[in-house]
GROMACS .gro file of C-alpha atoms in nm:
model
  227
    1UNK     CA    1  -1.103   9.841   7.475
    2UNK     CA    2  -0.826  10.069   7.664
    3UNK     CA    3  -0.764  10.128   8.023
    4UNK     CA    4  -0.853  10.523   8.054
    5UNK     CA    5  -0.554  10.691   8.234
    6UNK     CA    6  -0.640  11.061   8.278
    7UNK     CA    7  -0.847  11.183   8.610
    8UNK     CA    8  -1.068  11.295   8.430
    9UNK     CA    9  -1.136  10.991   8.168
   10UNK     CA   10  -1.455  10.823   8.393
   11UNK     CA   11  -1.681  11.098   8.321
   12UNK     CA   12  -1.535  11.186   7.933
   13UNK     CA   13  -1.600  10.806   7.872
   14UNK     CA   14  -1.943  10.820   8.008
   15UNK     CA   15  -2.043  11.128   7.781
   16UNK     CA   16  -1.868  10.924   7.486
   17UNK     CA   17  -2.129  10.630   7.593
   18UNK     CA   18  -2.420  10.893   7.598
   19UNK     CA   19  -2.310  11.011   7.252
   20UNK     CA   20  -2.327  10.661   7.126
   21UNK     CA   21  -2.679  10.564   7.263
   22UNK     CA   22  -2.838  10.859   7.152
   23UNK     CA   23  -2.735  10.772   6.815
   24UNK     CA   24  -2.794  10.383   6.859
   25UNK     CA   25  -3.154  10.527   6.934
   26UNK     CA   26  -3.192  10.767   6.639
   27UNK     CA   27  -3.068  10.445   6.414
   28UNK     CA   28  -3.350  10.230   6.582
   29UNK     CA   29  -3.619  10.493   6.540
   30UNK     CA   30  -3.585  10.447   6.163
   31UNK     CA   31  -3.631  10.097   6.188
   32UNK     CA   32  -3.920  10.119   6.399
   33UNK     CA   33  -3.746   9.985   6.684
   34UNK     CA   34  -3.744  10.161   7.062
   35UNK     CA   35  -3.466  10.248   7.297
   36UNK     CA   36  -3.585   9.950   7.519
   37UNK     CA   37  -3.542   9.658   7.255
   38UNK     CA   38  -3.186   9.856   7.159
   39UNK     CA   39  -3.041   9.906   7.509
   40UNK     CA   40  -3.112   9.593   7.671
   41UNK     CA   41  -2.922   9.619   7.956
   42UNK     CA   42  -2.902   9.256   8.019
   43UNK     CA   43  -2.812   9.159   7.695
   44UNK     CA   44  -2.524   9.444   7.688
   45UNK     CA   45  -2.420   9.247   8.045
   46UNK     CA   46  -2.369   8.943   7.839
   47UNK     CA   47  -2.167   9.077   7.550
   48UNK     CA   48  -1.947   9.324   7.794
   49UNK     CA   49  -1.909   9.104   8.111
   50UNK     CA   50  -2.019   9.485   8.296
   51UNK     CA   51  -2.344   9.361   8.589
   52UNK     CA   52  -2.607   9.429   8.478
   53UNK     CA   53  -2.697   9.716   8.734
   54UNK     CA   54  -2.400   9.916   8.623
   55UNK     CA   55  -2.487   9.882   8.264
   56UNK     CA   56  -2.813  10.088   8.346
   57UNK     CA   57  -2.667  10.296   8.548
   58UNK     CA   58  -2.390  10.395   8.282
   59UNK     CA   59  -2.673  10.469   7.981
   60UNK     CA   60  -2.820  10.701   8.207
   61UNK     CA   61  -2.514  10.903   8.180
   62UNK     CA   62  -2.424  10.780   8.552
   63UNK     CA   63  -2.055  10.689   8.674
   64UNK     CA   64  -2.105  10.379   8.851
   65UNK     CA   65  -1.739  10.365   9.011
   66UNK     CA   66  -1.524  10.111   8.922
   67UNK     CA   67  -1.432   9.799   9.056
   68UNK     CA   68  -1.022   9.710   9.080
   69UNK     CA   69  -0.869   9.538   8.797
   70UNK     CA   70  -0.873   9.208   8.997
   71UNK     CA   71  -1.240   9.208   9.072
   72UNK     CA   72  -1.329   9.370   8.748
   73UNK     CA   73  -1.140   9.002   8.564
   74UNK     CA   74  -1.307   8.796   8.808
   75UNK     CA   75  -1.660   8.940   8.681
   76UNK     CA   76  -1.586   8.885   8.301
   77UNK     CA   77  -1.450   8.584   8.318
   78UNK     CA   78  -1.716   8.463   8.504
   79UNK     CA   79  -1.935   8.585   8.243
   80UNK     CA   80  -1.775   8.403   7.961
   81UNK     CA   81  -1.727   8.090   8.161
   82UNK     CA   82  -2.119   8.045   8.192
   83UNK     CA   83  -2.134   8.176   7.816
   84UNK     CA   84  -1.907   7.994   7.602
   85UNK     CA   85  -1.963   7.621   7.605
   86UNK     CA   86  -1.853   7.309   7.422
   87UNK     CA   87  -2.046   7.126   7.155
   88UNK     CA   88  -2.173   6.924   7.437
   89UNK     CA   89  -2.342   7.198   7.588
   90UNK     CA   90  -2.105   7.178   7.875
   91UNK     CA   91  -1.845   7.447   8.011
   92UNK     CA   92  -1.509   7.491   7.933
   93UNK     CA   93  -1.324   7.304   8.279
   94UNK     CA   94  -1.018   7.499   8.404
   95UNK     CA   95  -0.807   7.231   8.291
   96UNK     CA   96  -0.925   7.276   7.938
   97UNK     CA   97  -0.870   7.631   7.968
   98UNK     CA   98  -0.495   7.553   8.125
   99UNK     CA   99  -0.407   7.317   7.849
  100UNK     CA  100  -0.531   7.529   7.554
  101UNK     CA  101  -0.343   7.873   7.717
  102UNK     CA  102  -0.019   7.771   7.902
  103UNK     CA  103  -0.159   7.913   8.180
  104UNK     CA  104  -0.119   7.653   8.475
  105UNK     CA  105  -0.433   7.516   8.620
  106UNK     CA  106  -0.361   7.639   8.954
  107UNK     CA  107  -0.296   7.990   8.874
  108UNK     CA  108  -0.661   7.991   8.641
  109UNK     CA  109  -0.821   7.865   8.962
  110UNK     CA  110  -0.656   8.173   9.132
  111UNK     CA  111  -0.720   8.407   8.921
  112UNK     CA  112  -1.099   8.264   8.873
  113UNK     CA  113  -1.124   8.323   9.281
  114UNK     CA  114  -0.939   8.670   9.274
  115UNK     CA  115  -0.728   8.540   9.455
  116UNK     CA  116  -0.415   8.624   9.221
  117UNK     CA  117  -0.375   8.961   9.011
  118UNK     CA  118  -0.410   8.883   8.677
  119UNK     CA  119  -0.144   8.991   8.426
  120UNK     CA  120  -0.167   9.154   8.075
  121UNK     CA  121  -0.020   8.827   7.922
  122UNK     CA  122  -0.342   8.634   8.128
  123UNK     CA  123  -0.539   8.861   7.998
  124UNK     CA  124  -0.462   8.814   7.625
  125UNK     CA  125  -0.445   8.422   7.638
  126UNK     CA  126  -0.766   8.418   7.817
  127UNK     CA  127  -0.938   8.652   7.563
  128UNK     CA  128  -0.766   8.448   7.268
  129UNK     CA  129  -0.892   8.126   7.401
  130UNK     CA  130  -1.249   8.231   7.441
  131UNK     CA  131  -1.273   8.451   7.127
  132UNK     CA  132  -1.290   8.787   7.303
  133UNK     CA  133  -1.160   9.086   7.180
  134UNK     CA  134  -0.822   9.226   7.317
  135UNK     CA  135  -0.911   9.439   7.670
  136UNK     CA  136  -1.200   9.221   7.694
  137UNK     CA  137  -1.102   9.121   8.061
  138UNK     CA  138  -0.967   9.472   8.176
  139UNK     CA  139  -1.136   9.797   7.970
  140UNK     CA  140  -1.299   9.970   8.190
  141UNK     CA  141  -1.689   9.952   8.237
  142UNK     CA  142  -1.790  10.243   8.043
  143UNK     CA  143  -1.547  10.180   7.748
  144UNK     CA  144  -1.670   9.842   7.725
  145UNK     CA  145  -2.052   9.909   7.671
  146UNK     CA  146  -1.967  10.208   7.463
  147UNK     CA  147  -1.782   9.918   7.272
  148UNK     CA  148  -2.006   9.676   7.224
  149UNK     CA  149  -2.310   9.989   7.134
  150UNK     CA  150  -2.062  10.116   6.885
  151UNK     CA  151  -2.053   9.740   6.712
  152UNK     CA  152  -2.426   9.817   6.755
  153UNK     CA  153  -2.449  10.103   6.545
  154UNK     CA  154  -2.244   9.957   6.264
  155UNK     CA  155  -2.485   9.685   6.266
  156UNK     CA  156  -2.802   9.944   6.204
  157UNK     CA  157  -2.639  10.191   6.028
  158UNK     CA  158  -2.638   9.855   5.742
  159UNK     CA  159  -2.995   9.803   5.786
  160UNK     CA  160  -3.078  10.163   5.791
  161UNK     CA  161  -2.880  10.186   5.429
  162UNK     CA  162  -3.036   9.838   5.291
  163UNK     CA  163  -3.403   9.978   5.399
  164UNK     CA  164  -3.308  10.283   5.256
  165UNK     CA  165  -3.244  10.151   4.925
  166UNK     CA  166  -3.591  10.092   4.678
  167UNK     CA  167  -3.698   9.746   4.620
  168UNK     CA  168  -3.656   9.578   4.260
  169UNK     CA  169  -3.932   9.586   4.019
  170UNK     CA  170  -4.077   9.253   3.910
  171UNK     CA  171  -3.978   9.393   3.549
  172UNK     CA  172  -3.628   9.448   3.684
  173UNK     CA  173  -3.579   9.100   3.815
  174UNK     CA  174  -3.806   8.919   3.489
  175UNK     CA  175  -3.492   9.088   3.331
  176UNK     CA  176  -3.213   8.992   3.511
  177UNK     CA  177  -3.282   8.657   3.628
  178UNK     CA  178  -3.599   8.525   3.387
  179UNK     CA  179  -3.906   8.409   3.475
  180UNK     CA  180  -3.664   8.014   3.561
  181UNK     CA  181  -3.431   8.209   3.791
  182UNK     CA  182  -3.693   8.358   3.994
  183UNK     CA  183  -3.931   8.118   4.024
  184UNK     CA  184  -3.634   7.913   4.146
  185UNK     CA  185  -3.564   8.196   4.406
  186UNK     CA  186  -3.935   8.171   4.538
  187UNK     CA  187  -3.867   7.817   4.627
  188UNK     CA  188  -3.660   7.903   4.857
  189UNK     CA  189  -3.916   8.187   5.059
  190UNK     CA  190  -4.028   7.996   5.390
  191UNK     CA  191  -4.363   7.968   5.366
  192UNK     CA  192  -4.634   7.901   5.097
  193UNK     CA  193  -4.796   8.199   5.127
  194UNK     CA  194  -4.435   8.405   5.028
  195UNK     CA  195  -4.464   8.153   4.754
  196UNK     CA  196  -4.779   8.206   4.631
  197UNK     CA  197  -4.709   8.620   4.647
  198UNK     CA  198  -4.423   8.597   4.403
  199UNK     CA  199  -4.657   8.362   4.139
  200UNK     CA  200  -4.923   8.624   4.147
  201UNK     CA  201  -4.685   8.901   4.091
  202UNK     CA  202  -4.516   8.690   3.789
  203UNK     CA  203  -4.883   8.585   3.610
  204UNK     CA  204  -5.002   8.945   3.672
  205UNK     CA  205  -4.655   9.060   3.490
  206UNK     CA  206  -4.713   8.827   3.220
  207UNK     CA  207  -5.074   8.905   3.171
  208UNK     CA  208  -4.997   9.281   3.131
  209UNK     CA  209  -4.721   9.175   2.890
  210UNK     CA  210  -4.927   8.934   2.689
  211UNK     CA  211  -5.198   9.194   2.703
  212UNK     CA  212  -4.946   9.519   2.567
  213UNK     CA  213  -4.870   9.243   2.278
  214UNK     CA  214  -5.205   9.188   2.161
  215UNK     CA  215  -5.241   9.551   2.139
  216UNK     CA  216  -4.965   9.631   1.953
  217UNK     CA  217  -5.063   9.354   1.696
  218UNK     CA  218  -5.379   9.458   1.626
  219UNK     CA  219  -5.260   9.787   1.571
  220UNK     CA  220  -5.023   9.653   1.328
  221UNK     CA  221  -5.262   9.482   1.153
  222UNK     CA  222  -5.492   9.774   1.145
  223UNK     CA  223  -5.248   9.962   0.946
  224UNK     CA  224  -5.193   9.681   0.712
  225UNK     CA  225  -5.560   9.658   0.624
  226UNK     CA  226  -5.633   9.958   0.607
  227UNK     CA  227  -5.807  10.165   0.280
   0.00000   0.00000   0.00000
């Protein structure tokens, strides 16, 4: 996530968004999925630290002005704060945040009320401490959603490619893994009736295969008696 530095980057990173959502929809469409449980623009708040309004705003190909780099940390960080707790379910205090970045406590409480400008070496402790990735704090809003819906797409594009590829025969796995090794495998489906599925499938196999041997023995054996 970059800072954009040319006049006219805004718009060129709002088309870039555009681009991206159309294909993040196209992706979903194969998986029977619509725009709306893709581009959530609540849940793309959450993973970008961008409000809400101006994610929705942005994936309808609108520039929703920026905010200055001070206010624009004080919204993330605000966003991760209420995110990323401790074990005990309880935020992060700005002392733990102090102690675990260098950064003294009195300058995060400054920076937490915008009421200091936060620095690029801020930025990257912050980001570090909370797991973000670098420009977390400071890329601007529509290079951050386009971000986070590009991580998106590479996340369908490997579904799209695993439904695309044909399910094993039961003949295929009876081979590979034996009638042990899969039955061993069922135990682990979740529910009984996944269970049950898989035995059906295995006696049916069997019965077919016990049924082709009978065959070809009494053909065998009509040859042998024969005149």
């Amino acid at each position: 996530m970059t800072e954009t530095s040319s006049a006219s980057g805004p718009e060129a990173a709002v088309r870039e968004l555009t681009a991206t959502a159309e294909r993040v929809i196209d992706l979903a469409a194969k998986l029977g999925r619509s725009r709306d449980e893709v581009l959530n623009a609540g849940e793309l708040h959450l993973a970008t630290g961008v409000p809400t309004a101006v994610v929705e705003s942005l994936l309808r190909g609108e520039s929703a002005g920026e905010p200055n780099r001070q206010e624009r940390f004080r919204q993330r960080l605000k966003v991760i704060q209420a995110l990323d707790v401790q074990g005990n379910k309880r935020k992060h205090s700005q002392a733990a945040i102090a102690r675990q970045t260098g950064i003294s406590r009195q300058q995060i409480n400054a920076l937490a009320n915008g009421e200091r400008k936060p620095t690029m070496d801020h930025c990257a402790l912050i980001e570090t401490f909370f797991g973000r990735p670098a420009g977390f704090l400071m890329s601007e809003d529509a290079a951050a959603v386009n971000s986070a819906l590009l991580l998106m797409e590479m996340s369908l594009l490997k579904e799209v490619a695993k439904q695309d590829q044909p399910a094993p025969t039961l003949a295929t796995m009876l081979a590979v893994h034996g009638v042990e090794g899969i039955a061993a495998r069922a135990a682990l489906l979740p529910t009984d009736d996944h269970r049950d599925r898989v035995l059906r499938m295995i006696e049916n196999l069997m019965a077919e295969s016990a049924a082709e041997t009978g065959a070809a023995r009494n053909a065998v054996a009509g040859e042998t008696s024969g005149p």
